[in-house]
Coordinates of C-alpha atoms and ligand atoms in Angstrom, one line a residue:
X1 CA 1.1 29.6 -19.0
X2 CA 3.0 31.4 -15.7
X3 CA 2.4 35.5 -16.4
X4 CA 5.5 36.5 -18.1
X5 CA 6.8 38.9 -15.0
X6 CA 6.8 35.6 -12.6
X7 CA 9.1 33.6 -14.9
X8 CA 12.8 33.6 -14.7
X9 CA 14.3 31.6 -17.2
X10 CA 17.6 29.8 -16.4
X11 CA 19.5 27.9 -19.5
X12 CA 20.8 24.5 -19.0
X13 CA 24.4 24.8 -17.1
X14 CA 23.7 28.7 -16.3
X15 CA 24.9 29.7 -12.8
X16 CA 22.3 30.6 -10.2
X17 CA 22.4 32.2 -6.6
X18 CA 21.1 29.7 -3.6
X19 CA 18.5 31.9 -3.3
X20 CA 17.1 32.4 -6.9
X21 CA 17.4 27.9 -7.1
X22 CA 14.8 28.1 -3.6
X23 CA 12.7 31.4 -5.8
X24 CA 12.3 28.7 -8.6
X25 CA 11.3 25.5 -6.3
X26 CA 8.9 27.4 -4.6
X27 CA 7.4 28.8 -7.6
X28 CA 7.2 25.5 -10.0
X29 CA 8.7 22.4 -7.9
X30 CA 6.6 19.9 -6.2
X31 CA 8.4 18.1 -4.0
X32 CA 8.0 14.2 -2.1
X33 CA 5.1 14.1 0.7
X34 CA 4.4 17.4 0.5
X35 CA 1.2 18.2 3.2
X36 CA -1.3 20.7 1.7
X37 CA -0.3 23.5 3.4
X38 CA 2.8 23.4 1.7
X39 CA 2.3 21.8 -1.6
X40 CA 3.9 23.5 -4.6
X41 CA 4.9 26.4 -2.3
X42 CA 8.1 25.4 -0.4
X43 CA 11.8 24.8 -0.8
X44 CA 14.0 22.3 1.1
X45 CA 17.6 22.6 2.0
X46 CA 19.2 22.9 -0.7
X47 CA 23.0 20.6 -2.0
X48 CA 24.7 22.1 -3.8
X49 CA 27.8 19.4 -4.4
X50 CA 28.7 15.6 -2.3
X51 CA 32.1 14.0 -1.9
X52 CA 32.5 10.8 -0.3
X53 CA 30.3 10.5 2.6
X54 CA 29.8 14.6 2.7
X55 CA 27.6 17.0 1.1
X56 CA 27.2 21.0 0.8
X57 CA 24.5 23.1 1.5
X58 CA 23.4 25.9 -0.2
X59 CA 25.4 28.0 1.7
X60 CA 28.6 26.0 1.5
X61 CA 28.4 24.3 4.7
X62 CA 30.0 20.5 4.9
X63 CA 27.5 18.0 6.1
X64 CA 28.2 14.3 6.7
X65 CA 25.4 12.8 5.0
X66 CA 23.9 10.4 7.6
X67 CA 21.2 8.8 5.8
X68 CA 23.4 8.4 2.1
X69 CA 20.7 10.1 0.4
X70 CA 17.7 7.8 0.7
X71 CA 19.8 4.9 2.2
X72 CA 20.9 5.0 -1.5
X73 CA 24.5 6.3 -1.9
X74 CA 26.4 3.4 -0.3
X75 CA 29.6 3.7 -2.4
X76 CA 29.7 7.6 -1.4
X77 CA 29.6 10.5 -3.4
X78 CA 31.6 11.9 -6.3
X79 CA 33.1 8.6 -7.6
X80 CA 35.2 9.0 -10.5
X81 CA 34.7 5.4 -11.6
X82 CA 30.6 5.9 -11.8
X83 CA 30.7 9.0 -13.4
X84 CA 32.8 7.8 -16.2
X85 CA 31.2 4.5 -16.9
X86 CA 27.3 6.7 -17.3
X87 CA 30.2 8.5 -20.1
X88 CA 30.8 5.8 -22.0
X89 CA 27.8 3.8 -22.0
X90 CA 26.2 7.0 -22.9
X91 CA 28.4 7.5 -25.9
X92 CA 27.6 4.2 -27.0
X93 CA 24.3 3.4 -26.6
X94 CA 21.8 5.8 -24.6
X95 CA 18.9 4.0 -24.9
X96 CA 17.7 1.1 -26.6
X97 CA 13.8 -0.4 -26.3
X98 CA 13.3 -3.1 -24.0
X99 CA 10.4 -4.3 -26.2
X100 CA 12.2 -5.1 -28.9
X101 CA 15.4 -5.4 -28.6
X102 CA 18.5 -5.8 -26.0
X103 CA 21.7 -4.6 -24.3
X104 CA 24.9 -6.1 -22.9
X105 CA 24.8 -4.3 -19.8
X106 CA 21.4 -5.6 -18.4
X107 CA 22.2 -9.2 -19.4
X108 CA 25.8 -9.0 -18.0
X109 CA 24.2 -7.6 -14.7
X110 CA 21.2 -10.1 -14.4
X111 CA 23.9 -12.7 -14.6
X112 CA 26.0 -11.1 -12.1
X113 CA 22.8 -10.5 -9.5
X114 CA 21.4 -13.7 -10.0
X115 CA 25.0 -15.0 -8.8
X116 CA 24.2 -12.9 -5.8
X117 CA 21.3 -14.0 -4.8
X118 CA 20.3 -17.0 -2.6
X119 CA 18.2 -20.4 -3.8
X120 CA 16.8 -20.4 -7.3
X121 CA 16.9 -16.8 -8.2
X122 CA 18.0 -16.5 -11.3
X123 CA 16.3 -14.2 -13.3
X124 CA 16.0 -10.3 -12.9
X125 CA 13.6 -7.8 -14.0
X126 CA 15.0 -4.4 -14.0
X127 CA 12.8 -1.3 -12.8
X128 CA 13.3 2.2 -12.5
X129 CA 13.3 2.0 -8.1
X130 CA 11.7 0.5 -5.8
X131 CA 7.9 1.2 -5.9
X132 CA 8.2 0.1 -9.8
X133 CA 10.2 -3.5 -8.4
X134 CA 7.0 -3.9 -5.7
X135 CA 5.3 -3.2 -8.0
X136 CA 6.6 -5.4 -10.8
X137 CA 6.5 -8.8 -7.8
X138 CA 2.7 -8.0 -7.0
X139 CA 1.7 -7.8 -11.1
X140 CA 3.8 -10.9 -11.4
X141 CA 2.5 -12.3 -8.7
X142 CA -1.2 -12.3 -10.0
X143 CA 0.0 -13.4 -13.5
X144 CA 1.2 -16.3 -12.0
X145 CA -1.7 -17.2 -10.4
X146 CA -4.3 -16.2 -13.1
X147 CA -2.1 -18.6 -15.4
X148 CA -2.2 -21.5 -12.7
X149 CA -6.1 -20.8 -12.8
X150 CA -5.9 -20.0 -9.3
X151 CA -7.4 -16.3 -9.8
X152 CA -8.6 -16.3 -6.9
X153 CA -5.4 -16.1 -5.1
X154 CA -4.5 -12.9 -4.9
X155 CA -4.7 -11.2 -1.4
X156 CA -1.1 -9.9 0.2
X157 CA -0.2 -9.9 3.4
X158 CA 1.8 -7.0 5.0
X159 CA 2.8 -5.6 8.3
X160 CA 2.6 -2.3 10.6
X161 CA 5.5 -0.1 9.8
X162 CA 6.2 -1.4 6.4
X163 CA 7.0 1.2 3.3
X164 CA 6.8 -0.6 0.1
X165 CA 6.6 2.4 -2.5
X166 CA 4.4 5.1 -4.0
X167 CA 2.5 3.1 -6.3
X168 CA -1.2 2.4 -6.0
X169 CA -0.6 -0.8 -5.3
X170 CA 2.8 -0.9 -3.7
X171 CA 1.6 1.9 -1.5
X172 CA -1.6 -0.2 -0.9
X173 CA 0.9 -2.7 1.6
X174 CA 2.6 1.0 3.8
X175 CA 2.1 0.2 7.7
X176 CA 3.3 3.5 9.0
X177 CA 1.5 5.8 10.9
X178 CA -0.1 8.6 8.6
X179 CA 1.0 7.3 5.5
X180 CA -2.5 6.4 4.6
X181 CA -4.6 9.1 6.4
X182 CA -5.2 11.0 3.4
X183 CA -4.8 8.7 0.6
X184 CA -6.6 5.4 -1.1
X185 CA -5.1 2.0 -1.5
X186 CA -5.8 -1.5 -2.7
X187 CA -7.4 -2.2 1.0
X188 CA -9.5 -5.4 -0.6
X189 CA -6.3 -6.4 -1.3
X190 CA -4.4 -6.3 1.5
X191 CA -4.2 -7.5 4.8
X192 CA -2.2 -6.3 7.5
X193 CA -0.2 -8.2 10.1
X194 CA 1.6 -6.6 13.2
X195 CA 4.6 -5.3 13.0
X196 CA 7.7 -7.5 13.8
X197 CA 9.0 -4.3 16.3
X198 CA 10.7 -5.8 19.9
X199 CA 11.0 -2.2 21.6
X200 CA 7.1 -1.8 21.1
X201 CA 5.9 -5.5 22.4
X202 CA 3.3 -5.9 24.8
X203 CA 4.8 -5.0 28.0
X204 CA 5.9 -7.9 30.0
X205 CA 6.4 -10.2 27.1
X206 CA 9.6 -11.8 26.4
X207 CA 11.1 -11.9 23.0
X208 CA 10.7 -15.6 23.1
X209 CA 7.1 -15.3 23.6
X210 CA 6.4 -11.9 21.2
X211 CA 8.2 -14.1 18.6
X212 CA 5.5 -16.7 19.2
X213 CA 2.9 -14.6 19.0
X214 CA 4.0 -13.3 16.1
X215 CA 4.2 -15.9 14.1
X216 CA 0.4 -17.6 15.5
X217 CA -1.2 -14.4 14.3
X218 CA 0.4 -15.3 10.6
X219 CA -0.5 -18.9 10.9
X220 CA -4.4 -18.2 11.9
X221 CA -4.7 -15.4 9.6
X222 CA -4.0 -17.7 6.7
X223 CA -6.2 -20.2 8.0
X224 CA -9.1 -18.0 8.4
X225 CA -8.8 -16.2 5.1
X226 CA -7.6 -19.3 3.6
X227 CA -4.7 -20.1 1.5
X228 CA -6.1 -20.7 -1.0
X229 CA -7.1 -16.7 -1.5
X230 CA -3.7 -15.6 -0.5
X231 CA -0.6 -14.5 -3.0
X232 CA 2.1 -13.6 -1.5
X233 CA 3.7 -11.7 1.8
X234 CA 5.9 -8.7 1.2
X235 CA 8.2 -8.0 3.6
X236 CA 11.4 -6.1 4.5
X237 CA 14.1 -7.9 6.6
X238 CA 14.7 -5.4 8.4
X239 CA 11.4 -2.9 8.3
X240 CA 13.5 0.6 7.3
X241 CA 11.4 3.2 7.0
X242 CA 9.6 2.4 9.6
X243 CA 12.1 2.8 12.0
X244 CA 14.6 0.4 11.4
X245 CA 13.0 -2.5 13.3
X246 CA 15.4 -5.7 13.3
X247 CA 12.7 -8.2 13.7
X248 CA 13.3 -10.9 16.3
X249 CA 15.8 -14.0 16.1
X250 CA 13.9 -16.7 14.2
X251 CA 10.8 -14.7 12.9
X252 CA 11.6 -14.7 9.1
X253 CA 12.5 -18.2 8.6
X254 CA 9.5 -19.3 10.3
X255 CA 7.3 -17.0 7.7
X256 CA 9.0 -18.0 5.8
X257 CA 8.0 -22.0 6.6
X258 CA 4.5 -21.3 6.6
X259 CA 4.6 -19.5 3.3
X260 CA 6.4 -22.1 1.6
X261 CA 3.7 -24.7 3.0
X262 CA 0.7 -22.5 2.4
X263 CA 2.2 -22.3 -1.4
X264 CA 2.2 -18.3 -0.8
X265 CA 5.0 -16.1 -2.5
X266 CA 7.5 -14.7 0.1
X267 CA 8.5 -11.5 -1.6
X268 CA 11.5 -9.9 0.3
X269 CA 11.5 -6.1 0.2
X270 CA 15.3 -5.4 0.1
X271 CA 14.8 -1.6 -1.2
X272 CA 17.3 -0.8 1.6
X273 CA 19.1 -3.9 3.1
X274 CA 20.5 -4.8 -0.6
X275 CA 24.0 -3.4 -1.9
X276 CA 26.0 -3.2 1.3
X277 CA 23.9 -2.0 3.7
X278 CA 24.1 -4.6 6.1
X279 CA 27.2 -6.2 4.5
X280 CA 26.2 -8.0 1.6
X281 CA 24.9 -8.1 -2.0
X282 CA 22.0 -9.4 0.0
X283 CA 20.5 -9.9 3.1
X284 CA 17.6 -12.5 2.6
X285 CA 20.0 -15.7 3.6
X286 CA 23.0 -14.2 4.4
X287 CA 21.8 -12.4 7.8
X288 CA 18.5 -13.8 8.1
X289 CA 18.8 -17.3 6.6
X290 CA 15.8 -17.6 3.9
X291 CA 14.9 -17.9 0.5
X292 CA 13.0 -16.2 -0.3
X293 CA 10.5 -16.5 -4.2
X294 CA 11.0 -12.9 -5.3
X295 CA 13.8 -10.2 -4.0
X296 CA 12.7 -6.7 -5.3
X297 CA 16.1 -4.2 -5.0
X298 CA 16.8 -0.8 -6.0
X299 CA 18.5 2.3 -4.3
X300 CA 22.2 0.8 -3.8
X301 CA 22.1 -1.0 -6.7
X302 CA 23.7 2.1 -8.4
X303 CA 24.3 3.7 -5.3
X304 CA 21.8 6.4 -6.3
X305 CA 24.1 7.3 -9.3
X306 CA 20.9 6.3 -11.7
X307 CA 17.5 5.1 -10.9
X308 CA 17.2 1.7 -11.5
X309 CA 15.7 -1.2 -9.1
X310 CA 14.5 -4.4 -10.3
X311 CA 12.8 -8.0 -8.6
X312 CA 14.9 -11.6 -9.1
X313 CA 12.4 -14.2 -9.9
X314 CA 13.1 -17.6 -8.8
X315 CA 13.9 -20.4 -11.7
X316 CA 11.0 -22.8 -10.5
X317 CA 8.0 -20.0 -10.9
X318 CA 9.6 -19.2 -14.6
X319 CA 9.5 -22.8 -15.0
X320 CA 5.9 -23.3 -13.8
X321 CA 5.0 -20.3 -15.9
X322 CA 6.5 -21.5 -19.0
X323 CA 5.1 -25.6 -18.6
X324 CA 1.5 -24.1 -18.1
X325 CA -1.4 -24.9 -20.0
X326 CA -1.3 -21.1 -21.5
X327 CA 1.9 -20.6 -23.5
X328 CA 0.4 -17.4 -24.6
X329 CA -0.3 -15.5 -22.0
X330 CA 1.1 -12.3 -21.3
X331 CA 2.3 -11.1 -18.1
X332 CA 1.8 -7.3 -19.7
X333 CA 4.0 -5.9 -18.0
X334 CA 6.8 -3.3 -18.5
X335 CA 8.6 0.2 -18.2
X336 CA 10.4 2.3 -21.1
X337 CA 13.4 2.6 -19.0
X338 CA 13.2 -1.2 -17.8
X339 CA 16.8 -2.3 -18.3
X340 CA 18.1 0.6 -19.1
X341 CA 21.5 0.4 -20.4
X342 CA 23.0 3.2 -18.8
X343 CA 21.7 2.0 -15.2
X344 CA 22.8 -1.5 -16.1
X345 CA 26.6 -0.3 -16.8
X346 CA 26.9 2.3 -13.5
X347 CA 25.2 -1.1 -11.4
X348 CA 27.9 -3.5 -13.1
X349 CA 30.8 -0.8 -11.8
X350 CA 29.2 -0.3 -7.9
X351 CA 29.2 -4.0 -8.1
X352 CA 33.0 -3.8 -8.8
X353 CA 33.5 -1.0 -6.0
X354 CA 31.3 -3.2 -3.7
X355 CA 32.5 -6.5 -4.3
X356 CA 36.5 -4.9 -4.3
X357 CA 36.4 -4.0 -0.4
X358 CA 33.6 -1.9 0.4
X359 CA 31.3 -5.1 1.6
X360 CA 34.3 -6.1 3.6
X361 CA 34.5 -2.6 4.9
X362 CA 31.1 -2.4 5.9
X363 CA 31.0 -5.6 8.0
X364 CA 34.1 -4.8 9.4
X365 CA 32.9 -0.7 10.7
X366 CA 29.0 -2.3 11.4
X367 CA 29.7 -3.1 15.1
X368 CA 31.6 0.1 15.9
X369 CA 28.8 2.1 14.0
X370 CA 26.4 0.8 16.4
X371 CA 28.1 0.4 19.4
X372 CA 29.3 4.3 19.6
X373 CA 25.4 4.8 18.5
X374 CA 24.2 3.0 21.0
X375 CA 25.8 5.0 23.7
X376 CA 23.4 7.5 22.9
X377 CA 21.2 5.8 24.8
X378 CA 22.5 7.6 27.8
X379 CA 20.2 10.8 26.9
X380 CA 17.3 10.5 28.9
X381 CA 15.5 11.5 25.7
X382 CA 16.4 8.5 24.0
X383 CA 14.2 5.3 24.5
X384 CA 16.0 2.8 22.0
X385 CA 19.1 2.9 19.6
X386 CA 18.5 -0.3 17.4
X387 CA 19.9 -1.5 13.8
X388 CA 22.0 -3.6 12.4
X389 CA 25.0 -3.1 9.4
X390 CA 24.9 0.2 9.0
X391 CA 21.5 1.5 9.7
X392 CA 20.5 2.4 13.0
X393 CA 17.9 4.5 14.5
X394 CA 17.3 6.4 17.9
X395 CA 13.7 6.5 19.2
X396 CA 13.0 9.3 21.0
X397 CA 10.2 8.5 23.9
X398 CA 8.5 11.1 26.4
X399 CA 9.8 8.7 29.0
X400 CA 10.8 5.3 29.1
X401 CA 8.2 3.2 30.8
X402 CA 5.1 4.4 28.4
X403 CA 7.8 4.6 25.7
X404 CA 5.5 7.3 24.6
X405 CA 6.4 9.1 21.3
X406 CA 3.3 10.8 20.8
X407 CA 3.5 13.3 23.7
X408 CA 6.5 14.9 21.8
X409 CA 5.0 14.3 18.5
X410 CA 6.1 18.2 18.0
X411 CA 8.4 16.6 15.3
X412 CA 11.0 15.9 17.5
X413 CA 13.4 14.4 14.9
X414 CA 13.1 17.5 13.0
X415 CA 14.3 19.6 15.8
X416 CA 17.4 16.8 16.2
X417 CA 18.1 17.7 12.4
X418 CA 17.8 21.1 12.9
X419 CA 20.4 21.6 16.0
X420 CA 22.2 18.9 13.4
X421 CA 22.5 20.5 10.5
X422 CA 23.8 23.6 12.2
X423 CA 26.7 21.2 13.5
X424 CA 27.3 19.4 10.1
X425 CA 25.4 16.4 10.4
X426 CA 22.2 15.4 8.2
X427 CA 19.7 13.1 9.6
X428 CA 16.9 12.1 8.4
X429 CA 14.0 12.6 10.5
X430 CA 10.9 10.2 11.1
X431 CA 8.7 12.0 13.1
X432 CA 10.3 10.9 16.9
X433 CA 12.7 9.2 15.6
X434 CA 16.2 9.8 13.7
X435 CA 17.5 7.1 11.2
X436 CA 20.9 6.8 10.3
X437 CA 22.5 5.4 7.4
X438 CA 25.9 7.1 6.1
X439 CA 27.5 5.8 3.4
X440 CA 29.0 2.3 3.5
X441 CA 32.5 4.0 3.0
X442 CA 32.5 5.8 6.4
X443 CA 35.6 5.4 8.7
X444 CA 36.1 4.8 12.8
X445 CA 36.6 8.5 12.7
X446 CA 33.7 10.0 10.6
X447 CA 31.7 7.4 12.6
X448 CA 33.2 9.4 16.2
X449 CA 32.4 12.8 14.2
X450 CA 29.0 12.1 13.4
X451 CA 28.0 10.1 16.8
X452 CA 29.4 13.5 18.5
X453 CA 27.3 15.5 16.7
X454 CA 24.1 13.2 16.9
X455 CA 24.9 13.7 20.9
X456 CA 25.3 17.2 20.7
X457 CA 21.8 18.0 18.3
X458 CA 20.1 15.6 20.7
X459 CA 21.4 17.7 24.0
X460 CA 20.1 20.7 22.1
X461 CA 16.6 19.5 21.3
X462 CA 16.2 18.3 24.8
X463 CA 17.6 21.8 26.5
X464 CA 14.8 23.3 24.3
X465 CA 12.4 21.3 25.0
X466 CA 12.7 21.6 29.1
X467 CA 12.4 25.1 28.3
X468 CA 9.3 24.9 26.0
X469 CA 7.8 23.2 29.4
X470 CA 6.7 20.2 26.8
X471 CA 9.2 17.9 28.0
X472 CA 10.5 17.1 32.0
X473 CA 13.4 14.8 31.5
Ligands
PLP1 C1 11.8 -1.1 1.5 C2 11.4 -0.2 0.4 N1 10.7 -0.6 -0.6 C3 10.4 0.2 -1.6 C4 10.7 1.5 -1.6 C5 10.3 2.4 -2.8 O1 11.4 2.7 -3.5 P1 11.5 4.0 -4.5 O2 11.4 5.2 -3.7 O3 12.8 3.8 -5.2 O4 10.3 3.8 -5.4 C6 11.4 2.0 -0.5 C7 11.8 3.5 -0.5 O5 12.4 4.0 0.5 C8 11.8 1.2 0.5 O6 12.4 1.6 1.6

């Protein structure tokens, strides 16, 4: 136990100075991707309250939340309507095992989903987030196959610049720089492909012809591993984390061709691109044309309100499942809090909010969002705007030919934040890069507010820089 003088104990709903809340994390809170230096020891900035696209600070200061959380808080903050609905279902039923017995929500939602979704999927799975829905797809995936007595099917194939979760094994398939440095994975299981990214092709190499290559180096690498040993590909539509990369015209439907013919699960990844981010309950056919066997979602699904995620399985692998030669077998798989029914309720409302104009709203903003971005591009900092919907991100390159990031790896995205959050604009920093992705609810104007500000933190970084002598733009 702590030594009695170090402890500070604060009752449930007991007010609390700014500075005693960043006393306590430092003292007891461990926070996400902490580096050793730091673990257990630091405090982040701390909000204290949202409303609608903004957020406070610690020290009162209104921010425009550019990245809606953790591209999670797409119907915006504070709504009335989601707040009252986790009421009620909580004064009804708070809980009920998912072992043994049922709710209304979950079933009402899986129906509602499964409406959503595009070819066969009909049947969901509910999670706690995203790494538990990964998750979920991969254990199904080898539950499948071990029932088909195909256990030797079983690799996954991912690409460069890919998050997938926190999970052992959803962590396994991460592509992004420094994500694995320090930490094991599943490598035996895994095989990595490169990453779908246009602004980082071989230099000279036209779209056309990166596309192509692309989608050779999937083709050989399942014929020299062999279909016969491969699962399932896991992919996001639009690679998020990673840097938003919008993979070329054409790409996924071809994958997704030579998964369907190689009898390989195409598992698409849409963490992020679900709910309204890029206008639409989902973004597997409706931008990008496929079908795909699993969709694993999460984030927007309650717009952050609750966790909850969850994969749709399609009808024809349930079917397969259930015809097999072993009736018995168990995919043993499960979470306490797997359809939870207070998750299942706030998801059935967002749906409402999302469904009654929001969608409609985002499509509608989505090319002025990125067209006002894009004129960022004007900085000579700035090597690449790119997104689509409402996620975008600007690439910040030492200059443009190498497209360099790694000259100005001094955390450039954190200094954009910095000079941002001074301004009242949070970003989310990825090492040279800046993501945004506000909440879907964001007007013209909040879009001109936040693009100013974005211009102005960016100016800032770069006037630093010059003088730092680490950058000559
Ligand atoms: C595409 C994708 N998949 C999975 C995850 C993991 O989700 P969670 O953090 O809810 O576990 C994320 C998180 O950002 C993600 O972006």
């Amino acid at each position: 136990m702590a030594a009695a003088q170090d402890m500070m104990t604060v009752m449930a709903g007991e007010a609390l100075t700014g500075e005693e809340a960043v006393e306590l994390a430092k003292r007891h809170l461990v926070q996400p991707w902490p580096t050793a230096g730091e673990i257990g020891a630091e405090a982040r900035s701390l909000i204290g309250e949202g409303d609608g696209i903004y957020i406070t600070d610690g020290t009162g200061k209104k921010l425009i939340d550019g990245p809606a959380g953790m591209w999670c808080t797409n119907v915006g903050h504070r709504r009335e309507e989601l707040a009252r609905v986790m009421y009620d279902q909580s004064m009804q039923l708070s809980y009920n095992t998912p072992w043994y017995t049922m709710n209304e929500a979950s079933a009402v939602l899986a129906e509602r989903i499964a409406g959503h979704a595009p070819g066969d999927l009909s049947h969901v799975f509910f999670t706690t987030g995203g790494s538990s829905a990964v998750e979920s797809a991969l254990r199904f995936m080898q539950f499948y196959n071990n029932v088909r007595g195909r256990p030797e099917k079983k690799l996954i194939l991912s690409r460069g610049g890919a998050y997938h979760g926190s999970t052992y094994l959803s962590a396994s398939l991460n592509g992004r720089p420094r994500d694995r440095d320090w930490m094991d994975g599943a490598d035996d299981l895994v095989i990595k492909l490169s990453s779908p990214d246009p602004f980082r092709r071989p230099a000279g190499m036209s779209i056309v012809a990166f596309t192509d290559s692309l989608v050779a180096e999937f083709e050989e690498t399942v014929k020299r591993i062999g279909a016969d040993k491969i699962g399932a590909f896991v992919g996001e539509p639009v690679q998020a984390s990673g840097g938003v990369i919008v993979p070329p015209d054409g790409y996924l439907p071809r994958i997704r061709k030579i998964c369907r013919d190689n009898d390989i699960l195409y598992v698409s990844d849409e963490v992020v691109t679900a709910f309204g981010r890029l206008g639409h309950v989902f973004a597997s056919e409706d931008v990008f044309g496929i079908d795909p066997d699993i969709i694993t979602f999460a984030k927007g699904v309650t717009s952050g309100y609750f966790p909850l995620g969850g994969m749709i399985v399609s009808q024809r692998l349930l079917q397969e499942l259930r015809r097999s030669n072993h009736p018995t077998a168990m995919y043993a798989h499960g979470l306490t809090y797997s359809s939870h029914p207070v998750g299942c309720a706030v998801a059935l409302k967002n749906l409402d909010l999302l469904e009654g104009g929001i969608l409609a709203h985002a499509r509608a903003v989505a090319p002025y969002f990125q067209a006002q971005l894009k004129s960022l591009e004007e900085l000579p900092l700035v090597g690449e705007v790119r997104g689509l919907g409402l996620m975008a991100c600007v690439d910040c390159v030492a200059d443009r030919e190498s497209k360099n990031p790694l000259e100005l790896d001094r955390n450039v995205g954190m200094r954009i934040d910095a000079h941002c959050h001074e301004l009242g604009l949070l970003v989310r920093p990825l090492i040279n890069m800046c993501v945004m992705s506000p909440p879907l609810t964001i007007t013209k104007e909040q879009i001109d507010d936040m693009v100013g500000i974005l211009r102005e933190g960016i100016s800032r970084t770069m006037d630093d820089l010059r003088k730092e002598g680490v950058w000559r733009g």
